[in-house]
Amino acid sequence: MRVVDLQLQDRVALVVGGAGLIGSAVVERLRTEGAVVVVASRHAADGVVLDGRDDESVRRAVAAVLEEHGRIDALVVSAAPSAQTLDPARNSDPDQVIDAFDAKALVFLRIANAVVPAMRDAGYGRIVVLSGQNAFVTGSITGSVRNAATIVIAKNLADSLAGTGVAVTAVSPGIVSEQPEAEVRPGAGGQSSPEQIADLVAFLTSPLSAVSGESIAIGHRVRGVTTL
């Protein structure tokens, strides 16, 4: 991999969901750039234990990172149950919708809320959350709601932090594949690899990025759709 200097050397990055398919690629990419990466998950073997559905667990994990490293320069949240775990037969079931909303959108909000005060005090921070392109289309109420809500939360946070030096961005992949296909079908998003997503996330966590308040699709944005 050719290394581009993203000015991440010795920056402290907390990657929640860093053991997953996308999260692990993000961790590797950030470490390649020289960042100090702390991996957080519910069963962290090498990092911190963080259950995003538990306020106290989130508080303890963020406090532990701040105590050890003194700051958090970047937060990446890729923790969410895979879309494959959602039951298509229940895509309009309120119980499944609420559970999926909590497990993705509210997990992001809890963790961001815990990290923002330290970033505000430092006058610098980068927050990136992984959403998904099914936020832009119908077909699964569960999938659409959890991802659209994540994007809306990210935009609200970005606006509330405008001018503070803290930027918030959402990244929305289509289908994630180790070997992305070039074809983009009507009504669908283009495919991208974990490494391609990690490259984008690494830039957005960099001091070089001035992007905030955006929802960025990676892989061709849903073909035939112009707005959310």
Short mmCIF file of C-alpha atoms in Angstrom, two decimals:
data_model
loop_
_atom_site.label_atom_id
_atom_site.label_comp_id
_atom_site.label_asym_id
_atom_site.label_seq_id
_atom_site.Cartn_x
_atom_site.Cartn_y
_atom_site.Cartn_z
CA MET A 1 0.00 0.00 0.00
CA ARG A 2 1.32 3.45 -0.90
CA VAL A 3 1.21 5.66 2.17
CA VAL A 4 -0.17 9.19 1.76
CA ASP A 5 0.73 11.50 4.64
CA LEU A 6 -2.64 12.29 6.16
CA GLN A 7 -0.99 13.89 9.21
CA LEU A 8 -2.33 11.14 11.45
CA GLN A 9 1.02 10.28 13.03
CA ASP A 10 0.47 9.81 16.78
CA ARG A 11 -3.17 10.95 16.54
CA VAL A 12 -5.40 8.95 18.88
CA ALA A 13 -8.28 7.22 17.11
CA LEU A 14 -11.03 5.26 18.81
CA VAL A 15 -12.58 2.73 16.41
CA VAL A 16 -15.80 1.22 17.72
CA GLY A 17 -16.56 -2.04 15.97
CA GLY A 18 -12.90 -2.33 15.06
CA ALA A 19 -13.02 -6.11 14.94
CA GLY A 20 -15.62 -6.21 12.14
CA LEU A 21 -15.12 -6.42 8.39
CA ILE A 22 -15.02 -2.67 7.78
CA GLY A 23 -13.76 -1.74 11.23
CA SER A 24 -10.70 -3.98 11.00
CA ALA A 25 -9.79 -2.46 7.63
CA VAL A 26 -10.11 1.02 9.15
CA VAL A 27 -7.89 0.02 12.06
CA GLU A 28 -5.20 -1.30 9.72
CA ARG A 29 -5.35 1.81 7.50
CA LEU A 30 -5.10 4.23 10.40
CA ARG A 31 -2.19 2.32 11.90
CA THR A 32 -0.45 2.43 8.53
CA GLU A 33 -0.69 6.22 8.81
CA GLY A 34 0.94 6.12 12.22
CA ALA A 35 -2.18 6.73 14.31
CA VAL A 36 -2.53 5.33 17.80
CA VAL A 37 -5.64 3.19 17.35
CA VAL A 38 -7.78 1.95 20.21
CA VAL A 39 -10.19 -0.81 19.20
CA ALA A 40 -13.47 -0.94 21.07
CA SER A 41 -16.05 -3.70 20.96
CA ARG A 42 -18.24 -5.71 23.30
CA HIS A 43 -15.65 -8.47 23.50
CA ALA A 44 -12.38 -6.59 22.95
CA ALA A 45 -9.37 -8.84 23.35
CA ASP A 46 -6.92 -6.06 22.54
CA GLY A 47 -8.45 -2.66 23.29
CA VAL A 48 -11.37 -1.54 25.43
CA VAL A 49 -14.70 -3.20 26.14
CA LEU A 50 -17.58 -1.03 24.97
CA ASP A 51 -21.24 -1.96 24.69
CA GLY A 52 -22.84 0.87 22.74
CA ARG A 53 -26.28 0.05 24.11
CA ASP A 54 -25.14 0.59 27.68
CA ASP A 55 -24.54 4.21 28.77
CA GLU A 56 -22.25 3.23 31.63
CA SER A 57 -20.17 0.94 29.42
CA VAL A 58 -19.73 3.78 26.92
CA ARG A 59 -18.75 6.22 29.68
CA ARG A 60 -16.19 3.83 31.18
CA ALA A 61 -14.62 3.01 27.82
CA VAL A 62 -14.24 6.64 26.75
CA ALA A 63 -12.89 7.58 30.18
CA ALA A 64 -10.32 4.77 29.98
CA VAL A 65 -9.07 5.98 26.59
CA LEU A 66 -8.82 9.57 27.81
CA GLU A 67 -7.02 8.50 30.97
CA GLU A 68 -4.44 6.47 29.04
CA HIS A 69 -3.91 8.75 26.04
CA GLY A 70 -5.07 12.16 27.23
CA ARG A 71 -7.21 12.84 24.20
CA ILE A 72 -9.31 11.35 21.39
CA ASP A 73 -8.58 12.98 18.05
CA ALA A 74 -10.83 10.77 15.94
CA LEU A 75 -13.84 8.56 16.53
CA VAL A 76 -14.97 6.00 13.97
CA VAL A 77 -18.19 4.09 14.66
CA SER A 78 -18.75 1.04 12.48
CA ALA A 79 -20.47 -1.05 15.13
CA ALA A 80 -23.87 -2.34 14.05
CA PRO A 81 -25.42 -5.73 13.35
CA SER A 82 -24.93 -6.74 9.73
CA ALA A 83 -27.85 -6.18 7.37
CA GLN A 84 -27.82 -9.95 6.84
CA THR A 85 -28.95 -10.38 10.46
CA LEU A 86 -32.19 -8.49 9.80
CA ASP A 87 -35.20 -10.70 9.09
CA PRO A 88 -36.69 -9.66 5.70
CA ALA A 89 -40.05 -11.11 6.78
CA ARG A 90 -40.09 -8.61 9.66
CA ASN A 91 -38.82 -5.53 7.85
CA SER A 92 -41.93 -3.56 8.87
CA ASP A 93 -42.20 -5.12 12.34
CA PRO A 94 -42.00 -2.24 14.86
CA ASP A 95 -40.06 -4.38 17.32
CA GLN A 96 -37.36 -5.15 14.77
CA VAL A 97 -37.29 -1.52 13.59
CA ILE A 98 -36.87 -0.20 17.13
CA ASP A 99 -34.18 -2.73 17.97
CA ALA A 100 -32.22 -1.99 14.78
CA PHE A 101 -32.58 1.77 15.34
CA ASP A 102 -31.17 1.43 18.85
CA ALA A 103 -28.36 -0.91 17.79
CA LYS A 104 -27.09 1.46 15.11
CA ALA A 105 -28.33 5.05 15.27
CA LEU A 106 -28.58 5.36 19.04
CA VAL A 107 -25.33 3.46 19.61
CA PHE A 108 -23.64 6.08 17.46
CA LEU A 109 -25.33 8.93 19.35
CA ARG A 110 -24.37 7.55 22.76
CA ILE A 111 -20.72 7.17 21.82
CA ALA A 112 -20.49 10.51 20.03
CA ASN A 113 -22.07 12.27 23.01
CA ALA A 114 -19.45 10.72 25.29
CA VAL A 115 -16.52 11.77 23.09
CA VAL A 116 -17.63 15.26 22.03
CA PRO A 117 -16.87 17.11 25.31
CA ALA A 118 -13.16 16.20 25.17
CA MET A 119 -12.99 17.14 21.49
CA ARG A 120 -14.71 20.46 22.18
CA ASP A 121 -12.22 21.21 24.95
CA ALA A 122 -9.34 20.38 22.61
CA GLY A 123 -10.81 22.48 19.79
CA TYR A 124 -10.31 19.58 17.40
CA GLY A 125 -11.90 16.27 16.50
CA ARG A 126 -13.09 14.08 13.67
CA ILE A 127 -16.13 11.81 13.99
CA VAL A 128 -17.07 9.36 11.22
CA VAL A 129 -19.99 6.95 11.32
CA LEU A 130 -20.76 4.14 8.89
CA SER A 131 -24.34 4.23 7.61
CA GLY A 132 -25.53 2.59 4.39
CA GLN A 133 -27.09 3.33 1.02
CA ASN A 134 -30.37 1.61 1.84
CA ALA A 135 -31.08 4.85 3.73
CA PHE A 136 -31.81 6.32 0.28
CA VAL A 137 -34.31 3.74 -0.98
CA THR A 138 -37.46 1.90 0.07
CA GLY A 139 -37.78 -1.86 0.34
CA SER A 140 -36.87 -2.44 3.98
CA ILE A 141 -38.32 -0.16 6.64
CA THR A 142 -35.84 -1.58 9.15
CA GLY A 143 -32.79 -0.98 6.96
CA SER A 144 -33.95 2.42 5.76
CA VAL A 145 -34.86 3.75 9.20
CA ARG A 146 -31.70 2.71 11.03
CA ASN A 147 -29.39 4.13 8.35
CA ALA A 148 -31.37 7.28 7.58
CA ALA A 149 -31.57 8.04 11.30
CA THR A 150 -27.81 7.63 11.60
CA ILE A 151 -27.27 10.16 8.81
CA VAL A 152 -29.75 12.62 10.37
CA ILE A 153 -28.06 12.32 13.77
CA ALA A 154 -24.64 12.90 12.19
CA LYS A 155 -25.88 16.04 10.43
CA ASN A 156 -27.44 17.40 13.62
CA LEU A 157 -24.23 16.78 15.55
CA ALA A 158 -22.16 18.40 12.80
CA ASP A 159 -24.34 21.51 12.85
CA SER A 160 -24.23 21.76 16.63
CA LEU A 161 -20.42 21.58 16.48
CA ALA A 162 -19.93 23.98 13.57
CA GLY A 163 -17.03 26.33 14.28
CA THR A 164 -15.60 24.27 17.15
CA GLY A 165 -12.98 22.37 15.14
CA VAL A 166 -14.96 19.14 15.47
CA ALA A 167 -16.23 17.64 12.20
CA VAL A 168 -18.86 14.90 11.83
CA THR A 169 -19.40 12.87 8.68
CA ALA A 170 -21.43 9.81 7.65
CA VAL A 171 -20.14 7.30 5.11
CA SER A 172 -22.66 5.11 3.29
CA PRO A 173 -21.45 2.01 1.45
CA GLY A 174 -23.64 -0.02 -0.83
CA ILE A 175 -22.80 -3.72 -0.90
CA VAL A 176 -19.43 -4.41 0.71
CA SER A 177 -17.38 -7.04 -1.10
CA GLU A 178 -13.76 -8.15 -1.03
CA GLN A 179 -13.90 -8.09 -4.83
CA PRO A 180 -16.34 -5.33 -5.83
CA GLU A 181 -18.19 -5.75 -9.12
CA ALA A 182 -18.03 -2.87 -11.58
CA GLU A 183 -21.68 -3.21 -12.63
CA VAL A 184 -24.17 -0.87 -10.98
CA ARG A 185 -27.77 -2.01 -11.33
CA PRO A 186 -30.66 0.51 -11.47
CA GLY A 187 -32.05 1.07 -8.01
CA ALA A 188 -28.91 -0.23 -6.35
CA GLY A 189 -25.66 1.21 -5.06
CA GLY A 190 -22.23 0.32 -6.37
CA GLN A 191 -20.06 -2.12 -4.51
CA SER A 192 -16.94 -1.22 -2.53
CA SER A 193 -14.29 -3.14 -0.62
CA PRO A 194 -13.46 -2.76 3.07
CA GLU A 195 -10.10 -1.30 2.04
CA GLN A 196 -11.72 1.32 -0.19
CA ILE A 197 -14.04 2.32 2.63
CA ALA A 198 -11.09 2.48 5.02
CA ASP A 199 -9.21 4.79 2.66
CA LEU A 200 -12.12 7.24 2.67
CA VAL A 201 -12.58 7.02 6.43
CA ALA A 202 -8.86 7.63 6.98
CA PHE A 203 -9.04 10.84 4.96
CA LEU A 204 -12.14 12.02 6.84
CA THR A 205 -10.37 11.48 10.18
CA SER A 206 -7.39 13.50 8.97
CA PRO A 207 -6.63 17.15 9.77
CA LEU A 208 -6.48 17.57 5.99
CA SER A 209 -10.24 17.01 5.74
CA ALA A 210 -12.48 20.05 6.07
CA VAL A 211 -15.61 17.98 5.37
CA SER A 212 -18.40 18.10 7.95
CA GLY A 213 -22.16 17.61 7.90
CA GLU A 214 -22.01 15.43 4.78
CA SER A 215 -23.34 11.97 4.02
CA ILE A 216 -20.86 10.50 1.55
CA ALA A 217 -21.76 7.45 -0.52
CA ILE A 218 -18.89 5.14 -1.41
CA GLY A 219 -19.31 2.94 -4.39
CA HIS A 220 -21.65 4.47 -6.94
CA ARG A 221 -24.49 6.25 -5.10
CA VAL A 222 -27.78 4.42 -5.69
CA ARG A 223 -28.33 4.48 -9.44
CA GLY A 224 -31.46 6.46 -10.31
CA VAL A 225 -31.68 8.37 -7.01
CA THR A 226 -30.85 12.06 -6.71
CA THR A 227 -31.77 13.02 -3.14
CA LEU A 228 -32.44 11.50 0.28
#
